[in-house]
Amino acid sequence: VAVLFMGNPSSPTEADQARSDAQTYSSLMEMGAEYEENNATLNKAKEKYSSAKELEEKWSQSKDYGSLFSKDAAGALKRVENKLKELEEAESKKKAAEEQFNDNLTRYNDLISSADKLCDKGDESSLKTAIEKYKSAAEIESRYEHSEYSDRFNRAASASVVRAEKRLADVQAAAKSASLTGKHNGHAWVDLGLSVKWATCNVGASRPGDYGNYYAWGETTTKSICTRENC
């Protein structure tokens, strides 16, 4: 009688396992390098390099097969982790900058709105305050002049400053002109800057263009006509 003994297949040798792991390791490193080229797939690169690092560490003490795992997965993993950290920090800074801009934009709009209302009042004090608010808004504008936020401002605050300053100058000029005239004992006067108030009309005249009364030199009584002989 012939008897057939079926034994278990032999388990992989260390060499077989090393070669298999080495192929996996090489494939992981290649995929990691490919994913590393794109910031959007850095997490996949990290995953591949992490798996490769485990194989690297597994065979690091092997004198015979350690050299098969010498592509420095640990270094590649560290490099990717640093890139991810930089991206995270950049995103955090961008978010903070966006929040800061939104705060400044809200303040800018409030300044413009408040200044516009003050300009509508039109008096000197309101115009002076409006100019200061427009200047503060213009400063915010200039801060973002060459940034990605430059087109988010709906008007040129600096131009509003110029308009408000011109209007203020007109108001001040009108006020100054008004302060140079008045009445004294029922008579209108004008300040010509000569240290005395000058009557706007001749004595006896009701309008600035009228001649008024006729007087001879040194006399206080009027004359109906003024000639060379009676003057």
Coordinates of N, CA and C in Angstrom, one line a residue:
V1 N 0.9 -1.2 0.0 CA 0.0 0.0 0.0 C 0.9 1.2 0.0
A2 N 0.6 2.1 -0.9 CA 1.4 3.3 -0.9 C 0.7 4.4 -0.2
V3 N 1.4 5.1 0.7 CA 0.8 6.2 1.5 C 1.4 7.5 1.0
L4 N 0.5 8.5 0.8 CA 1.0 9.8 0.3 C 0.9 10.8 1.5
F5 N 2.0 11.3 1.9 CA 1.9 12.3 3.0 C 1.9 13.8 2.4
M6 N 0.9 14.5 2.9 CA 0.8 15.9 2.4 C 1.3 16.8 3.5
G7 N 2.4 17.4 3.4 CA 2.9 18.3 4.4 C 2.5 19.8 4.1
N8 N 2.7 20.7 5.1 CA 2.4 22.1 4.9 C 3.4 22.8 4.0
P9 N 3.0 23.6 3.1 CA 4.0 24.3 2.3 C 5.0 25.1 3.2
S10 N 6.2 25.2 2.8 CA 7.2 25.9 3.6 C 6.9 27.3 3.7
S11 N 7.1 27.9 4.8 CA 6.8 29.4 5.1 C 7.9 30.2 4.3
P12 N 7.5 31.4 4.0 CA 8.5 32.3 3.2 C 9.8 32.4 4.0
T13 N 10.9 32.4 3.3 CA 12.1 32.6 4.0 C 12.3 34.1 4.3
E14 N 13.3 34.4 5.1 CA 13.6 35.8 5.4 C 13.9 36.6 4.1
A15 N 14.6 36.0 3.2 CA 15.0 36.6 2.0 C 13.8 37.0 1.1
D16 N 12.9 36.0 1.1 CA 11.6 36.2 0.3 C 10.8 37.4 0.9
Q17 N 10.7 37.4 2.2 CA 10.0 38.5 2.9 C 10.7 39.8 2.7
A18 N 12.0 39.8 2.8 CA 12.7 41.1 2.6 C 12.5 41.6 1.2
R19 N 12.6 40.7 0.2 CA 12.4 41.2 -1.2 C 11.0 41.7 -1.4
S20 N 10.0 41.0 -0.8 CA 8.6 41.5 -0.9 C 8.4 42.8 -0.3
D21 N 8.9 43.0 0.9 CA 8.8 44.2 1.6 C 9.5 45.4 0.9
A22 N 10.7 45.0 0.3 CA 11.5 46.0 -0.4 C 10.7 46.5 -1.6
Q23 N 10.0 45.6 -2.3 CA 9.2 46.1 -3.4 C 8.0 47.0 -3.0
T24 N 7.4 46.6 -1.9 CA 6.3 47.4 -1.3 C 6.9 48.8 -0.9
Y25 N 8.0 48.7 -0.3 CA 8.7 49.9 0.2 C 9.0 50.9 -0.9
S26 N 9.6 50.4 -2.0 CA 9.9 51.2 -3.2 C 8.6 51.8 -3.8
S27 N 7.6 51.0 -3.8 CA 6.3 51.5 -4.4 C 5.7 52.6 -3.5
L28 N 5.8 52.4 -2.2 CA 5.3 53.4 -1.3 C 6.1 54.7 -1.5
M29 N 7.4 54.6 -1.6 CA 8.2 55.8 -1.7 C 7.9 56.6 -3.0
E30 N 7.7 55.8 -4.1 CA 7.4 56.4 -5.4 C 6.0 57.1 -5.3
M31 N 5.0 56.5 -4.7 CA 3.7 57.1 -4.6 C 3.8 58.3 -3.7
G32 N 4.6 58.2 -2.6 CA 4.7 59.4 -1.7 C 5.3 60.6 -2.4
A33 N 6.3 60.3 -3.3 CA 7.0 61.4 -4.0 C 6.0 62.0 -5.0
E34 N 5.2 61.2 -5.6 CA 4.2 61.7 -6.6 C 3.2 62.6 -5.9
Y35 N 2.6 62.1 -4.8 CA 1.7 62.9 -4.0 C 2.3 64.1 -3.4
E36 N 3.5 64.1 -3.1 CA 4.2 65.2 -2.5 C 4.3 66.4 -3.4
E37 N 4.2 66.2 -4.7 CA 4.3 67.3 -5.7 C 3.1 68.2 -5.7
N38 N 2.0 67.8 -5.1 CA 0.8 68.6 -5.1 C 0.4 68.8 -3.6
N39 N 0.2 70.1 -3.3 CA -0.1 70.4 -1.9 C -1.5 69.8 -1.5
A40 N -2.3 69.6 -2.5 CA -3.7 69.1 -2.2 C -3.6 67.6 -1.8
T41 N -2.5 66.9 -2.1 CA -2.4 65.5 -1.8 C -1.3 65.2 -0.8
L42 N -0.8 66.2 -0.1 CA 0.2 66.0 0.9 C -0.1 65.0 2.0
N43 N -1.4 64.9 2.4 CA -1.8 64.0 3.4 C -1.6 62.5 2.9
K44 N -1.9 62.3 1.6 CA -1.7 61.0 1.0 C -0.2 60.7 1.0
A45 N 0.6 61.7 0.7 CA 2.1 61.5 0.7 C 2.5 61.1 2.1
K46 N 2.0 61.8 3.1 CA 2.3 61.5 4.5 C 2.0 60.0 4.8
E47 N 0.8 59.6 4.4 CA 0.4 58.2 4.6 C 1.3 57.2 4.0
K48 N 1.7 57.4 2.7 CA 2.6 56.5 2.1 C 4.0 56.5 2.7
Y49 N 4.5 57.7 3.0 CA 5.8 57.7 3.7 C 5.8 57.1 5.1
S50 N 4.7 57.2 5.8 CA 4.6 56.6 7.1 C 4.7 55.1 7.0
S51 N 3.9 54.5 6.0 CA 4.0 53.1 5.9 C 5.4 52.6 5.4
A52 N 6.0 53.4 4.6 CA 7.4 53.1 4.2 C 8.4 53.2 5.3
K53 N 8.1 54.1 6.2 CA 9.0 54.3 7.4 C 8.9 53.1 8.3
E54 N 7.7 52.5 8.4 CA 7.5 51.3 9.2 C 8.4 50.1 8.7
L55 N 8.4 50.0 7.4 CA 9.2 48.9 6.8 C 10.7 49.2 6.9
E56 N 11.0 50.5 6.8 CA 12.4 50.9 7.0 C 12.9 50.5 8.4
E57 N 12.1 50.8 9.4 CA 12.4 50.5 10.7 C 12.5 49.0 11.0
K58 N 11.6 48.3 10.3 CA 11.5 46.8 10.5 C 12.8 46.2 10.1
W59 N 13.4 46.7 9.0 CA 14.6 46.0 8.5 C 15.9 46.8 8.8
S60 N 15.8 47.8 9.7 CA 16.9 48.7 9.9 C 18.1 47.9 10.6
Q61 N 17.8 46.9 11.3 CA 18.8 46.1 12.0 C 19.4 45.0 11.2
S62 N 18.8 44.7 10.1 CA 19.3 43.6 9.3 C 20.5 43.9 8.5
K63 N 21.6 43.1 8.7 CA 22.8 43.4 8.0 C 22.7 43.0 6.5
D64 N 21.9 42.0 6.3 CA 21.8 41.4 4.9 C 20.8 42.2 4.0
Y65 N 19.8 42.7 4.6 CA 18.7 43.3 3.8 C 18.4 44.8 4.2
G66 N 19.1 45.3 5.1 CA 18.8 46.7 5.5 C 19.1 47.7 4.4
S67 N 20.0 47.4 3.5 CA 20.4 48.3 2.4 C 19.2 48.4 1.4
L68 N 18.3 47.5 1.4 CA 17.2 47.5 0.5 C 16.2 48.6 0.9
F69 N 16.3 49.1 2.1 CA 15.4 50.1 2.7 C 16.1 51.4 3.1
S70 N 16.8 52.0 2.1 CA 17.7 53.1 2.4 C 17.3 54.4 1.7
K71 N 16.0 54.6 1.4 CA 15.6 55.8 0.7 C 15.2 56.9 1.6
D72 N 15.4 56.7 2.9 CA 15.1 57.7 3.9 C 13.6 58.1 4.0
A73 N 12.8 57.1 4.2 CA 11.4 57.4 4.4 C 11.1 58.4 5.6
A74 N 11.9 58.2 6.6 CA 11.8 59.1 7.8 C 12.0 60.6 7.4
G75 N 13.0 60.8 6.6 CA 13.3 62.2 6.2 C 12.2 62.7 5.3
A76 N 11.7 61.9 4.4 CA 10.6 62.3 3.5 C 9.4 62.6 4.3
L77 N 9.1 61.8 5.3 CA 7.9 62.0 6.1 C 8.0 63.3 6.9
K78 N 9.2 63.6 7.4 CA 9.5 64.8 8.1 C 9.3 66.0 7.2
R79 N 9.8 65.9 6.0 CA 9.7 67.0 5.0 C 8.2 67.3 4.7
V80 N 7.4 66.2 4.5 CA 6.0 66.4 4.2 C 5.2 67.0 5.4
E81 N 5.6 66.6 6.6 CA 5.0 67.1 7.8 C 5.3 68.6 8.0
N82 N 6.5 69.0 7.6 CA 6.8 70.4 7.7 C 6.0 71.2 6.7
K83 N 5.8 70.6 5.5 CA 5.0 71.3 4.4 C 3.6 71.5 4.9
L84 N 3.1 70.4 5.5 CA 1.7 70.5 6.0 C 1.6 71.6 7.1
K85 N 2.6 71.6 7.9 CA 2.6 72.6 9.0 C 2.6 74.0 8.4
E86 N 3.5 74.2 7.4 CA 3.6 75.5 6.8 C 2.2 75.9 6.1
L87 N 1.6 75.0 5.5 CA 0.3 75.2 4.8 C -0.7 75.6 5.9
E88 N -0.7 74.9 7.0 CA -1.7 75.2 8.1 C -1.4 76.6 8.7
E89 N -0.2 76.9 8.8 CA 0.2 78.2 9.4 C -0.2 79.3 8.4
A90 N 0.0 79.1 7.1 CA -0.4 80.1 6.0 C -1.9 80.2 6.0
E91 N -2.6 79.2 6.1 CA -4.1 79.2 6.1 C -4.6 80.0 7.3
S92 N -3.9 79.7 8.5 CA -4.3 80.4 9.7 C -4.1 81.9 9.6
K93 N -2.9 82.3 9.0 CA -2.6 83.7 8.8 C -3.6 84.3 7.8
K94 N -3.9 83.6 6.7 CA -4.9 84.1 5.8 C -6.2 84.4 6.4
K95 N -6.6 83.4 7.2 CA -7.9 83.6 7.9 C -7.9 84.8 8.9
A96 N -6.8 85.0 9.6 CA -6.7 86.1 10.5 C -6.7 87.4 9.7
A97 N -6.0 87.4 8.6 CA -5.9 88.6 7.7 C -7.3 88.9 7.2
E98 N -8.1 87.9 6.8 CA -9.4 88.1 6.3 C -10.3 88.7 7.4
E99 N -10.2 88.2 8.6 CA -11.0 88.7 9.7 C -10.6 90.1 10.0
Q100 N -9.3 90.4 10.0 CA -8.9 91.8 10.2 C -9.4 92.7 9.1
F101 N -9.3 92.3 7.9 CA -9.9 93.1 6.8 C -11.3 93.4 7.0
N102 N -12.1 92.3 7.3 CA -13.6 92.5 7.5 C -13.9 93.5 8.6
D103 N -13.1 93.5 9.7 CA -13.2 94.5 10.7 C -12.9 95.9 10.2
N104 N -11.8 96.0 9.4 CA -11.5 97.3 8.9 C -12.5 97.8 7.9
L105 N -13.0 96.9 7.1 CA -14.0 97.3 6.1 C -15.3 97.8 6.8
T106 N -15.7 97.1 7.9 CA -16.8 97.6 8.6 C -16.6 99.0 9.2
R107 N -15.4 99.2 9.7 CA -15.1 100.5 10.3 C -15.0 101.5 9.1
Y108 N -14.5 101.2 8.0 CA -14.4 102.1 6.8 C -15.8 102.5 6.4
N109 N -16.7 101.6 6.3 CA -18.1 101.9 5.9 C -18.8 102.8 6.9
D110 N -18.5 102.5 8.2 CA -19.1 103.3 9.2 C -18.6 104.8 9.2
L111 N -17.3 104.9 8.9 CA -16.7 106.2 8.8 C -17.3 107.0 7.6
I112 N -17.4 106.3 6.5 CA -17.9 107.0 5.3 C -19.4 107.4 5.5
S113 N -20.1 106.5 6.1 CA -21.6 106.8 6.3 C -21.7 108.0 7.3
S114 N -20.9 108.0 8.3 CA -21.0 109.1 9.3 C -20.6 110.4 8.7
A115 N -19.5 110.3 8.0 CA -19.0 111.6 7.3 C -20.0 112.1 6.3
D116 N -20.6 111.3 5.6 CA -21.6 111.7 4.6 C -22.7 112.5 5.3
K117 N -23.2 112.0 6.4 CA -24.3 112.6 7.2 C -23.8 114.0 7.7
L118 N -22.6 114.0 8.2 CA -22.1 115.3 8.7 C -22.0 116.3 7.5
C119 N -21.6 115.9 6.4 CA -21.5 116.8 5.2 C -22.8 117.3 4.8
D120 N -23.8 116.5 5.0 CA -25.2 117.0 4.7 C -25.6 118.1 5.6
K121 N -25.1 118.2 6.8 CA -25.4 119.3 7.7 C -24.8 120.6 7.2
G122 N -23.6 120.5 6.7 CA -23.0 121.7 6.0 C -22.4 122.7 6.8
D123 N -22.5 122.7 8.2 CA -21.9 123.7 9.0 C -20.4 123.4 9.2
E124 N -19.6 124.5 9.6 CA -18.2 124.4 9.7 C -17.7 123.2 10.6
S125 N -18.3 123.1 11.8 CA -17.9 122.1 12.8 C -18.2 120.7 12.2
S126 N -19.3 120.5 11.6 CA -19.7 119.2 11.0 C -18.7 118.8 9.9
L127 N -18.4 119.8 9.1 CA -17.5 119.5 8.0 C -16.1 119.2 8.4
K128 N -15.6 119.8 9.5 CA -14.3 119.5 10.0 C -14.3 118.1 10.5
T129 N -15.3 117.7 11.2 CA -15.4 116.3 11.8 C -15.5 115.3 10.6
A130 N -16.2 115.7 9.6 CA -16.4 114.8 8.4 C -15.0 114.6 7.7
I131 N -14.3 115.6 7.6 CA -12.9 115.5 7.0 C -12.0 114.6 7.7
E132 N -12.1 114.6 9.0 CA -11.2 113.7 9.9 C -11.7 112.3 9.6
K133 N -13.0 112.1 9.5 CA -13.5 110.7 9.3 C -13.1 110.2 7.9
Y134 N -13.2 111.1 6.9 CA -12.8 110.7 5.6 C -11.3 110.4 5.5
K135 N -10.5 111.1 6.2 CA -9.1 110.9 6.3 C -8.8 109.5 6.9
S136 N -9.5 109.2 8.0 CA -9.3 107.8 8.6 C -9.7 106.7 7.6
A137 N -10.8 107.0 6.9 CA -11.2 106.0 5.9 C -10.2 105.8 4.8
A138 N -9.6 107.0 4.3 CA -8.6 107.0 3.3 C -7.4 106.2 3.7
E139 N -7.1 106.3 5.0 CA -5.9 105.6 5.6 C -6.1 104.1 5.5
I140 N -7.4 103.6 5.8 CA -7.7 102.2 5.7 C -7.6 101.8 4.2
E141 N -8.1 102.6 3.3 CA -8.1 102.3 1.9 C -6.6 102.1 1.4
S142 N -5.7 103.0 1.8 CA -4.4 103.0 1.3 C -3.6 101.8 1.9
R143 N -4.1 101.3 3.0 CA -3.4 100.1 3.6 C -3.6 98.9 2.7
Y144 N -4.7 98.8 2.0 CA -5.0 97.7 1.1 C -4.9 98.0 -0.4
E145 N -4.2 99.1 -0.7 CA -4.2 99.6 -2.1 C -3.6 98.5 -3.0
H146 N -2.6 97.8 -2.7 CA -1.9 96.8 -3.6 C -2.2 95.4 -3.1
S147 N -3.3 95.2 -2.5 CA -3.6 93.8 -2.0 C -4.8 93.2 -2.7
E148 N -5.1 92.0 -2.4 CA -6.3 91.3 -3.1 C -7.6 91.9 -2.6
Y149 N -7.6 92.8 -1.6 CA -8.8 93.4 -1.1 C -9.1 94.8 -1.7
S150 N -8.2 95.3 -2.6 CA -8.3 96.7 -3.0 C -9.6 97.0 -3.7
D151 N -10.2 96.0 -4.4 CA -11.5 96.2 -5.1 C -12.7 96.1 -4.2
R152 N -12.5 95.9 -2.9 CA -13.7 95.7 -2.0 C -14.2 97.1 -1.4
F153 N -13.5 98.2 -1.8 CA -13.9 99.5 -1.3 C -14.8 100.1 -2.4
N154 N -15.9 100.7 -1.9 CA -16.9 101.1 -2.9 C -16.8 102.6 -3.3
R155 N -15.8 103.3 -2.8 CA -15.5 104.6 -3.2 C -14.1 105.1 -2.8
A156 N -13.7 106.2 -3.3 CA -12.3 106.7 -3.0 C -12.5 107.8 -1.9
A157 N -12.1 107.4 -0.7 CA -12.2 108.3 0.5 C -11.4 109.5 0.3
S158 N -10.2 109.4 -0.3 CA -9.3 110.5 -0.5 C -10.0 111.6 -1.3
A159 N -10.8 111.2 -2.3 CA -11.6 112.2 -3.1 C -12.6 112.9 -2.3
S160 N -13.2 112.1 -1.4 CA -14.2 112.7 -0.5 C -13.6 113.8 0.5
V161 N -12.3 113.5 0.8 CA -11.6 114.5 1.7 C -11.4 115.8 0.9
V162 N -11.0 115.7 -0.4 CA -10.8 116.9 -1.2 C -12.1 117.7 -1.3
R163 N -13.2 117.0 -1.6 CA -14.5 117.6 -1.8 C -15.0 118.3 -0.5
A164 N -14.8 117.6 0.7 CA -15.2 118.2 1.9 C -14.4 119.4 2.3
E165 N -13.1 119.3 2.0 CA -12.2 120.5 2.3 C -12.5 121.7 1.5
K166 N -12.9 121.5 0.2 CA -13.3 122.6 -0.6 C -14.6 123.2 -0.1
R167 N -15.5 122.3 0.3 CA -16.8 122.8 0.9 C -16.6 123.6 2.1
L168 N -15.7 123.1 3.0 CA -15.4 123.8 4.2 C -14.8 125.2 3.9
A169 N -13.9 125.2 2.9 CA -13.3 126.5 2.6 C -14.3 127.5 2.1
D170 N -15.3 127.1 1.4 CA -16.4 127.9 0.9 C -17.2 128.4 2.1
V171 N -17.5 127.5 3.0 CA -18.3 127.9 4.2 C -17.5 128.9 5.1
Q172 N -16.2 128.7 5.3 CA -15.4 129.6 6.1 C -15.3 131.0 5.4
A173 N -15.2 131.0 4.0 CA -15.1 132.2 3.3 C -16.4 133.0 3.4
A174 N -17.5 132.3 3.4 CA -18.8 133.0 3.5 C -19.0 133.5 4.9
A175 N -18.5 132.8 5.9 CA -18.6 133.2 7.3 C -17.7 134.4 7.5
K176 N -16.6 134.4 6.9 CA -15.7 135.6 7.1 C -16.2 136.8 6.4
S177 N -16.8 136.6 5.2 CA -17.4 137.7 4.5 C -18.6 138.3 5.3
A178 N -19.4 137.5 5.9 CA -20.5 137.9 6.7 C -20.0 138.7 8.0
S179 N -18.9 138.3 8.5 CA -18.4 139.0 9.7 C -17.8 140.3 9.4
L180 N -17.6 140.7 8.1 CA -17.0 142.0 7.7 C -18.1 143.0 7.5
T181 N -19.3 142.7 7.7 CA -20.4 143.7 7.5 C -21.3 143.7 8.8
G182 N -22.1 144.7 8.9 CA -23.0 144.9 10.0 C -23.7 146.2 10.0
K183 N -24.4 146.5 11.1 CA -25.1 147.8 11.2 C -24.8 148.5 12.5
H184 N -24.7 149.8 12.5 CA -24.5 150.6 13.7 C -25.4 151.8 13.6
N185 N -26.2 151.9 14.6 CA -27.2 153.0 14.7 C -28.1 153.1 13.4
G186 N -28.4 151.9 12.9 CA -29.2 151.8 11.7 C -28.5 152.0 10.4
H187 N -27.2 152.2 10.5 CA -26.4 152.3 9.2 C -25.6 151.1 8.9
A188 N -25.6 150.6 7.7 CA -24.8 149.5 7.3 C -23.3 149.9 7.2
W189 N -22.5 149.0 7.6 CA -21.0 149.2 7.5 C -20.3 148.0 6.9
V190 N -19.1 148.3 6.4 CA -18.2 147.2 5.9 C -16.8 147.4 6.4
D191 N -16.2 146.3 6.8 CA -14.8 146.4 7.3 C -13.8 146.2 6.1
L192 N -13.1 147.3 5.8 CA -12.2 147.2 4.7 C -10.8 146.9 5.1
G193 N -10.6 146.6 6.4 CA -9.3 146.3 6.9 C -8.5 147.5 7.2
L194 N -9.1 148.6 7.4 CA -8.4 149.9 7.6 C -8.6 150.4 9.1
S195 N -8.9 149.5 10.0 CA -9.1 149.8 11.4 C -10.3 150.5 11.8
V196 N -11.1 151.0 10.8 CA -12.4 151.6 11.1 C -13.5 151.0 10.3
K197 N -14.7 151.1 10.7 CA -15.8 150.6 10.0 C -16.3 151.7 9.0
W198 N -16.4 151.3 7.7 CA -16.8 152.3 6.7 C -18.2 152.1 6.3
A199 N -19.0 153.2 6.3 CA -20.4 153.1 5.9 C -20.5 152.6 4.4
T200 N -21.5 151.8 4.2 CA -21.7 151.3 2.8 C -22.3 152.3 1.9
C201 N -22.9 153.4 2.5 CA -23.5 154.4 1.7 C -23.0 155.8 2.1
N202 N -23.0 156.7 1.2 CA -22.7 158.1 1.6 C -23.8 158.6 2.5
V203 N -23.4 159.7 3.3 CA -24.4 160.3 4.2 C -25.6 160.8 3.4
G204 N -26.8 160.4 3.8 CA -28.0 160.8 3.1 C -28.4 159.9 1.9
A205 N -27.6 158.9 1.6 CA -27.9 158.0 0.5 C -28.5 156.7 1.1
S206 N -29.5 156.2 0.3 CA -30.1 154.9 0.8 C -29.5 153.7 0.1
R207 N -28.7 153.9 -1.0 CA -28.1 152.8 -1.7 C -26.6 153.1 -1.9
P208 N -25.8 152.1 -1.9 CA -24.3 152.4 -2.1 C -24.0 153.2 -3.3
G209 N -24.8 153.1 -4.4 CA -24.4 153.8 -5.6 C -24.9 155.3 -5.7
D210 N -25.7 155.7 -4.7 CA -26.2 157.1 -4.7 C -25.2 158.1 -4.1
Y211 N -25.3 159.4 -4.6 CA -24.4 160.4 -4.1 C -24.6 160.8 -2.7
G212 N -25.9 160.8 -2.3 CA -26.2 161.3 -0.9 C -26.3 162.8 -0.8
N213 N -26.1 163.3 0.4 CA -26.2 164.8 0.7 C -24.9 165.5 0.2
Y214 N -25.1 166.8 -0.1 CA -23.9 167.6 -0.5 C -23.5 168.5 0.7
Y215 N -22.2 168.5 0.9 CA -21.7 169.3 2.0 C -20.4 170.1 1.5
A216 N -20.3 171.3 2.1 CA -19.0 172.0 1.8 C -18.0 171.6 2.8
W217 N -16.7 171.8 2.5 CA -15.7 171.4 3.4 C -15.9 172.0 4.8
G218 N -15.9 171.2 5.9 CA -16.0 171.7 7.2 C -17.4 172.1 7.7
E219 N -18.4 172.0 6.8 CA -19.8 172.3 7.2 C -20.6 171.1 7.4
T220 N -21.6 171.2 8.3 CA -22.5 170.1 8.6 C -23.9 170.3 8.0
T221 N -24.2 171.4 7.4 CA -25.5 171.6 6.8 C -25.4 171.2 5.3
T222 N -26.5 170.7 4.9 CA -26.5 170.2 3.5 C -26.8 171.3 2.5
K223 N -26.4 171.1 1.3 CA -26.6 172.0 0.2 C -27.5 171.3 -0.9
S224 N -28.3 172.0 -1.5 CA -29.1 171.4 -2.6 C -28.3 171.1 -3.8
I225 N -27.3 172.0 -4.1 CA -26.4 171.7 -5.2 C -25.0 172.0 -4.7
C226 N -24.0 171.5 -5.3 CA -22.6 171.7 -4.9 C -21.9 172.3 -6.1
T227 N -21.4 173.6 -6.0 CA -20.6 174.2 -7.0 C -19.3 174.6 -6.5
R228 N -18.4 175.1 -7.5 CA -17.1 175.5 -7.1 C -17.2 176.7 -6.1
E229 N -18.2 177.6 -6.3 CA -18.3 178.8 -5.5 C -18.8 178.5 -4.1
N230 N -19.8 177.6 -3.9 CA -20.3 177.4 -2.6 C -19.6 176.3 -1.8
C231 N -18.6 175.7 -2.4 CA -17.8 174.7 -1.6 C -16.6 175.3 -1.0

